[in-house]
Amino acid sequence: MENNVCCSCQKPKATLECGHCKSAVCKNCAQFLEKETFSFLQNLPEELSHSTYCGACYDNHVAPQLVDYNETMEEAKNVAVFFKTQTKETRLLKRKEKPFKVKDCPDREETLLRLAFLAAKAKFNGLIDVDIQSEKVLQGRYQTTKWSGTGIPVQLESKRLLPK
């Protein structure tokens, strides 16, 4: 970072560097991305792994993927979930896909949301045979719980769910 002139506002003494294009950027022009922003993605792309971006790189690389991520998160909230105990309701649905698995979640709701996010990302609108389990973990004198879950993604049709 030899050139200390901000690539956006052209002011001297830019102290930060864009993670994507490696150009100098000042604190006022920099766009910051927290590592928790895309926490539900299993494989984070290289272009989203940086914490600081210039305005152009953020608009071209991060903003479109952030919009897609947020849309998928909204779809995940609308995914229909049927637990293992509800096999009577899902007995006519085919279980062709491999089950999704998540582990090491802090609570039950996040485990369920992560499963639903994976289903929504793969363009499914339902999860069947969902099984969520907890495991107690001792860390010194403290005890915490880790949650894990599995679920089979399906494409639900309303004609199969509604009784005649």
PDB file of C-alpha atoms in Angstrom, residues 2-151:
ATOM      1  CA  GLU A   2       2.538   2.575  -1.206  1.00  0.00           C
ATOM      2  CA  ASN A   3      -0.051   5.023  -2.503  1.00  0.00           C
ATOM      3  CA  ASN A   4      -1.725   6.635   0.519  1.00  0.00           C
ATOM      4  CA  VAL A   5      -4.349   8.528  -1.484  1.00  0.00           C
ATOM      5  CA  CYS A   6      -7.918   7.283  -1.075  1.00  0.00           C
ATOM      6  CA  CYS A   7      -9.234   5.703  -4.256  1.00  0.00           C
ATOM      7  CA  SER A   8     -12.726   7.149  -3.628  1.00  0.00           C
ATOM      8  CA  CYS A   9     -12.338  10.698  -2.310  1.00  0.00           C
ATOM      9  CA  GLN A  10      -8.673  11.292  -3.294  1.00  0.00           C
ATOM     10  CA  LYS A  11      -7.770  12.579   0.178  1.00  0.00           C
ATOM     11  CA  PRO A  12      -4.243  11.855   1.407  1.00  0.00           C
ATOM     12  CA  LYS A  13      -3.376   9.565   4.281  1.00  0.00           C
ATOM     13  CA  ALA A  14      -5.722   6.682   3.558  1.00  0.00           C
ATOM     14  CA  THR A  15      -5.000   4.208   6.327  1.00  0.00           C
ATOM     15  CA  LEU A  16      -6.986   1.165   5.137  1.00  0.00           C
ATOM     16  CA  GLU A  17      -6.690  -1.189   2.205  1.00  0.00           C
ATOM     17  CA  CYS A  18      -9.524  -2.710   0.186  1.00  0.00           C
ATOM     18  CA  GLY A  19      -9.435  -6.472   0.665  1.00  0.00           C
ATOM     19  CA  HIS A  20     -10.518  -7.165  -2.911  1.00  0.00           C
ATOM     20  CA  CYS A  21      -8.630  -4.713  -5.159  1.00  0.00           C
ATOM     21  CA  LYS A  22      -5.849  -3.793  -2.673  1.00  0.00           C
ATOM     22  CA  SER A  23      -6.249  -0.059  -3.265  1.00  0.00           C
ATOM     23  CA  ALA A  24      -5.928   2.494  -0.454  1.00  0.00           C
ATOM     24  CA  VAL A  25      -9.139   3.740   1.102  1.00  0.00           C
ATOM     25  CA  CYS A  26      -9.807   6.120   3.969  1.00  0.00           C
ATOM     26  CA  LYS A  27     -11.973   5.256   6.956  1.00  0.00           C
ATOM     27  CA  ASN A  28     -14.811   7.519   5.808  1.00  0.00           C
ATOM     28  CA  CYS A  29     -15.053   5.874   2.368  1.00  0.00           C
ATOM     29  CA  ALA A  30     -14.444   2.275   3.438  1.00  0.00           C
ATOM     30  CA  GLN A  31     -17.266  -0.243   3.598  1.00  0.00           C
ATOM     31  CA  PHE A  32     -16.882  -2.710   6.446  1.00  0.00           C
ATOM     32  CA  LEU A  33     -18.209  -6.260   6.403  1.00  0.00           C
ATOM     33  CA  GLU A  34     -18.496  -8.205   9.634  1.00  0.00           C
ATOM     34  CA  LYS A  35     -17.675 -11.895   9.509  1.00  0.00           C
ATOM     35  CA  GLU A  36     -21.147 -12.760  10.889  1.00  0.00           C
ATOM     36  CA  THR A  37     -22.878 -11.124   7.893  1.00  0.00           C
ATOM     37  CA  PHE A  38     -22.822 -14.332   5.829  1.00  0.00           C
ATOM     38  CA  SER A  39     -22.697 -16.742   8.763  1.00  0.00           C
ATOM     39  CA  PHE A  40     -25.257 -19.188   7.340  1.00  0.00           C
ATOM     40  CA  LEU A  41     -23.238 -19.855   4.174  1.00  0.00           C
ATOM     41  CA  GLN A  42     -21.282 -23.081   4.481  1.00  0.00           C
ATOM     42  CA  ASN A  43     -18.591 -22.108   1.958  1.00  0.00           C
ATOM     43  CA  LEU A  44     -17.793 -18.408   1.984  1.00  0.00           C
ATOM     44  CA  PRO A  45     -16.525 -17.200  -1.427  1.00  0.00           C
ATOM     45  CA  GLU A  46     -13.081 -15.575  -1.532  1.00  0.00           C
ATOM     46  CA  GLU A  47     -14.529 -12.192  -2.500  1.00  0.00           C
ATOM     47  CA  LEU A  48     -16.640 -12.110   0.681  1.00  0.00           C
ATOM     48  CA  SER A  49     -13.890 -13.144   3.078  1.00  0.00           C
ATOM     49  CA  HIS A  50     -12.431  -9.651   3.574  1.00  0.00           C
ATOM     50  CA  SER A  51     -13.478  -7.141   6.208  1.00  0.00           C
ATOM     51  CA  THR A  52     -12.768  -3.855   4.374  1.00  0.00           C
ATOM     52  CA  TYR A  53     -13.849  -2.833   0.865  1.00  0.00           C
ATOM     53  CA  CYS A  54     -13.699   0.306  -1.235  1.00  0.00           C
ATOM     54  CA  GLY A  55     -17.052   1.624  -2.435  1.00  0.00           C
ATOM     55  CA  ALA A  56     -16.724   0.206  -5.972  1.00  0.00           C
ATOM     56  CA  CYS A  57     -15.742  -3.299  -4.858  1.00  0.00           C
ATOM     57  CA  TYR A  58     -18.520  -3.345  -2.260  1.00  0.00           C
ATOM     58  CA  ASP A  59     -21.130  -2.295  -4.826  1.00  0.00           C
ATOM     59  CA  ASN A  60     -19.890  -4.737  -7.487  1.00  0.00           C
ATOM     60  CA  HIS A  61     -19.077  -7.821  -5.420  1.00  0.00           C
ATOM     61  CA  VAL A  62     -20.613  -7.698  -1.949  1.00  0.00           C
ATOM     62  CA  ALA A  63     -23.946  -5.856  -2.341  1.00  0.00           C
ATOM     63  CA  PRO A  64     -25.500  -8.243  -4.937  1.00  0.00           C
ATOM     64  CA  GLN A  65     -24.559 -11.296  -2.888  1.00  0.00           C
ATOM     65  CA  LEU A  66     -25.873  -9.643   0.271  1.00  0.00           C
ATOM     66  CA  VAL A  67     -29.232  -9.077  -1.450  1.00  0.00           C
ATOM     67  CA  ASP A  68     -29.334 -12.740  -2.550  1.00  0.00           C
ATOM     68  CA  TYR A  69     -28.384 -13.873   0.950  1.00  0.00           C
ATOM     69  CA  ASN A  70     -31.142 -11.790   2.544  1.00  0.00           C
ATOM     70  CA  GLU A  71     -33.715 -13.066   0.021  1.00  0.00           C
ATOM     71  CA  THR A  72     -32.706 -16.644   0.782  1.00  0.00           C
ATOM     72  CA  MET A  73     -32.998 -15.908   4.504  1.00  0.00           C
ATOM     73  CA  GLU A  74     -36.560 -14.632   3.979  1.00  0.00           C
ATOM     74  CA  GLU A  75     -37.399 -17.770   1.981  1.00  0.00           C
ATOM     75  CA  ALA A  76     -35.924 -19.893   4.770  1.00  0.00           C
ATOM     76  CA  LYS A  77     -38.362 -18.381   7.236  1.00  0.00           C
ATOM     77  CA  ASN A  78     -41.218 -19.668   5.035  1.00  0.00           C
ATOM     78  CA  VAL A  79     -39.941 -23.234   4.622  1.00  0.00           C
ATOM     79  CA  ALA A  80     -42.460 -25.779   5.894  1.00  0.00           C
ATOM     80  CA  VAL A  81     -40.962 -28.071   8.551  1.00  0.00           C
ATOM     81  CA  PHE A  82     -42.214 -31.524   9.512  1.00  0.00           C
ATOM     82  CA  PHE A  83     -40.466 -33.312  12.358  1.00  0.00           C
ATOM     83  CA  LYS A  84     -39.820 -37.042  12.622  1.00  0.00           C
ATOM     84  CA  THR A  85     -42.821 -37.347  14.896  1.00  0.00           C
ATOM     85  CA  GLN A  86     -45.075 -36.096  12.070  1.00  0.00           C
ATOM     86  CA  THR A  87     -44.493 -38.984   9.644  1.00  0.00           C
ATOM     87  CA  LYS A  88     -48.226 -39.522   9.354  1.00  0.00           C
ATOM     88  CA  GLU A  89     -48.581 -36.171   7.576  1.00  0.00           C
ATOM     89  CA  THR A  90     -45.619 -36.763   5.255  1.00  0.00           C
ATOM     90  CA  ARG A  91     -46.009 -40.436   4.427  1.00  0.00           C
ATOM     91  CA  LEU A  92     -46.905 -39.722   0.776  1.00  0.00           C
ATOM     92  CA  LEU A  93     -43.882 -37.505   0.123  1.00  0.00           C
ATOM     93  CA  LYS A  94     -40.879 -39.007  -1.619  1.00  0.00           C
ATOM     94  CA  ARG A  95     -37.571 -38.865   0.157  1.00  0.00           C
ATOM     95  CA  LYS A  96     -35.228 -38.677  -2.844  1.00  0.00           C
ATOM     96  CA  GLU A  97     -32.730 -36.089  -1.697  1.00  0.00           C
ATOM     97  CA  LYS A  98     -29.867 -36.582   0.707  1.00  0.00           C
ATOM     98  CA  PRO A  99     -30.545 -35.095   4.130  1.00  0.00           C
ATOM     99  CA  PHE A 100     -29.041 -31.771   5.112  1.00  0.00           C
ATOM    100  CA  LYS A 101     -26.996 -31.749   8.309  1.00  0.00           C
ATOM    101  CA  VAL A 102     -25.954 -28.936  10.602  1.00  0.00           C
ATOM    102  CA  LYS A 103     -24.022 -29.155  13.831  1.00  0.00           C
ATOM    103  CA  ASP A 104     -22.529 -27.044  16.614  1.00  0.00           C
ATOM    104  CA  CYS A 105     -25.377 -24.518  16.777  1.00  0.00           C
ATOM    105  CA  PRO A 106     -25.943 -22.527  19.973  1.00  0.00           C
ATOM    106  CA  ASP A 107     -29.703 -23.142  20.196  1.00  0.00           C
ATOM    107  CA  ARG A 108     -32.609 -25.112  18.756  1.00  0.00           C
ATOM    108  CA  GLU A 109     -34.109 -22.220  16.754  1.00  0.00           C
ATOM    109  CA  GLU A 110     -30.846 -21.463  14.971  1.00  0.00           C
ATOM    110  CA  THR A 111     -30.420 -25.145  14.127  1.00  0.00           C
ATOM    111  CA  LEU A 112     -33.855 -25.195  12.543  1.00  0.00           C
ATOM    112  CA  LEU A 113     -33.214 -21.916  10.695  1.00  0.00           C
ATOM    113  CA  ARG A 114     -29.887 -23.202   9.349  1.00  0.00           C
ATOM    114  CA  LEU A 115     -31.612 -26.326   8.006  1.00  0.00           C
ATOM    115  CA  ALA A 116     -34.315 -24.189   6.427  1.00  0.00           C
ATOM    116  CA  PHE A 117     -31.672 -21.871   4.933  1.00  0.00           C
ATOM    117  CA  LEU A 118     -29.939 -24.824   3.280  1.00  0.00           C
ATOM    118  CA  ALA A 119     -33.274 -25.991   1.878  1.00  0.00           C
ATOM    119  CA  ALA A 120     -34.157 -22.517   0.571  1.00  0.00           C
ATOM    120  CA  LYS A 121     -30.691 -22.125  -0.962  1.00  0.00           C
ATOM    121  CA  ALA A 122     -31.219 -25.409  -2.853  1.00  0.00           C
ATOM    122  CA  LYS A 123     -34.668 -24.155  -4.021  1.00  0.00           C
ATOM    123  CA  PHE A 124     -36.763 -26.454  -1.813  1.00  0.00           C
ATOM    124  CA  ASN A 125     -39.777 -25.237   0.121  1.00  0.00           C
ATOM    125  CA  GLY A 126     -40.026 -27.950   2.756  1.00  0.00           C
ATOM    126  CA  LEU A 127     -38.107 -30.120   5.184  1.00  0.00           C
ATOM    127  CA  ILE A 128     -39.363 -33.499   6.361  1.00  0.00           C
ATOM    128  CA  ASP A 129     -38.129 -35.980   8.951  1.00  0.00           C
ATOM    129  CA  VAL A 130     -36.392 -33.162  10.817  1.00  0.00           C
ATOM    130  CA  ASP A 131     -34.507 -34.434  13.832  1.00  0.00           C
ATOM    131  CA  ILE A 132     -32.905 -31.941  16.221  1.00  0.00           C
ATOM    132  CA  GLN A 133     -30.700 -33.145  19.051  1.00  0.00           C
ATOM    133  CA  SER A 134     -28.785 -31.465  21.835  1.00  0.00           C
ATOM    134  CA  GLU A 135     -25.512 -32.421  23.469  1.00  0.00           C
ATOM    135  CA  LYS A 136     -24.232 -31.073  26.750  1.00  0.00           C
ATOM    136  CA  VAL A 137     -20.628 -29.956  26.658  1.00  0.00           C
ATOM    137  CA  LEU A 138     -18.531 -29.301  29.739  1.00  0.00           C
ATOM    138  CA  GLN A 139     -15.923 -26.567  29.471  1.00  0.00           C
ATOM    139  CA  GLY A 140     -14.109 -26.459  32.759  1.00  0.00           C
ATOM    140  CA  ARG A 141     -16.779 -25.648  35.306  1.00  0.00           C
ATOM    141  CA  TYR A 142     -19.221 -24.325  32.738  1.00  0.00           C
ATOM    142  CA  GLN A 143     -21.780 -26.390  30.912  1.00  0.00           C
ATOM    143  CA  THR A 144     -23.126 -25.426  27.498  1.00  0.00           C
ATOM    144  CA  THR A 145     -25.330 -27.148  24.970  1.00  0.00           C
ATOM    145  CA  LYS A 146     -24.531 -27.753  21.308  1.00  0.00           C
ATOM    146  CA  TRP A 147     -27.357 -28.482  18.922  1.00  0.00           C
ATOM    147  CA  SER A 148     -27.317 -30.489  15.706  1.00  0.00           C
ATOM    148  CA  GLY A 149     -29.991 -31.452  13.234  1.00  0.00           C
ATOM    149  CA  THR A 150     -30.850 -33.280  10.040  1.00  0.00           C
ATOM    150  CA  GLY A 151     -33.701 -32.877   7.587  1.00  0.00           C
TER     151      GLY A 151
END
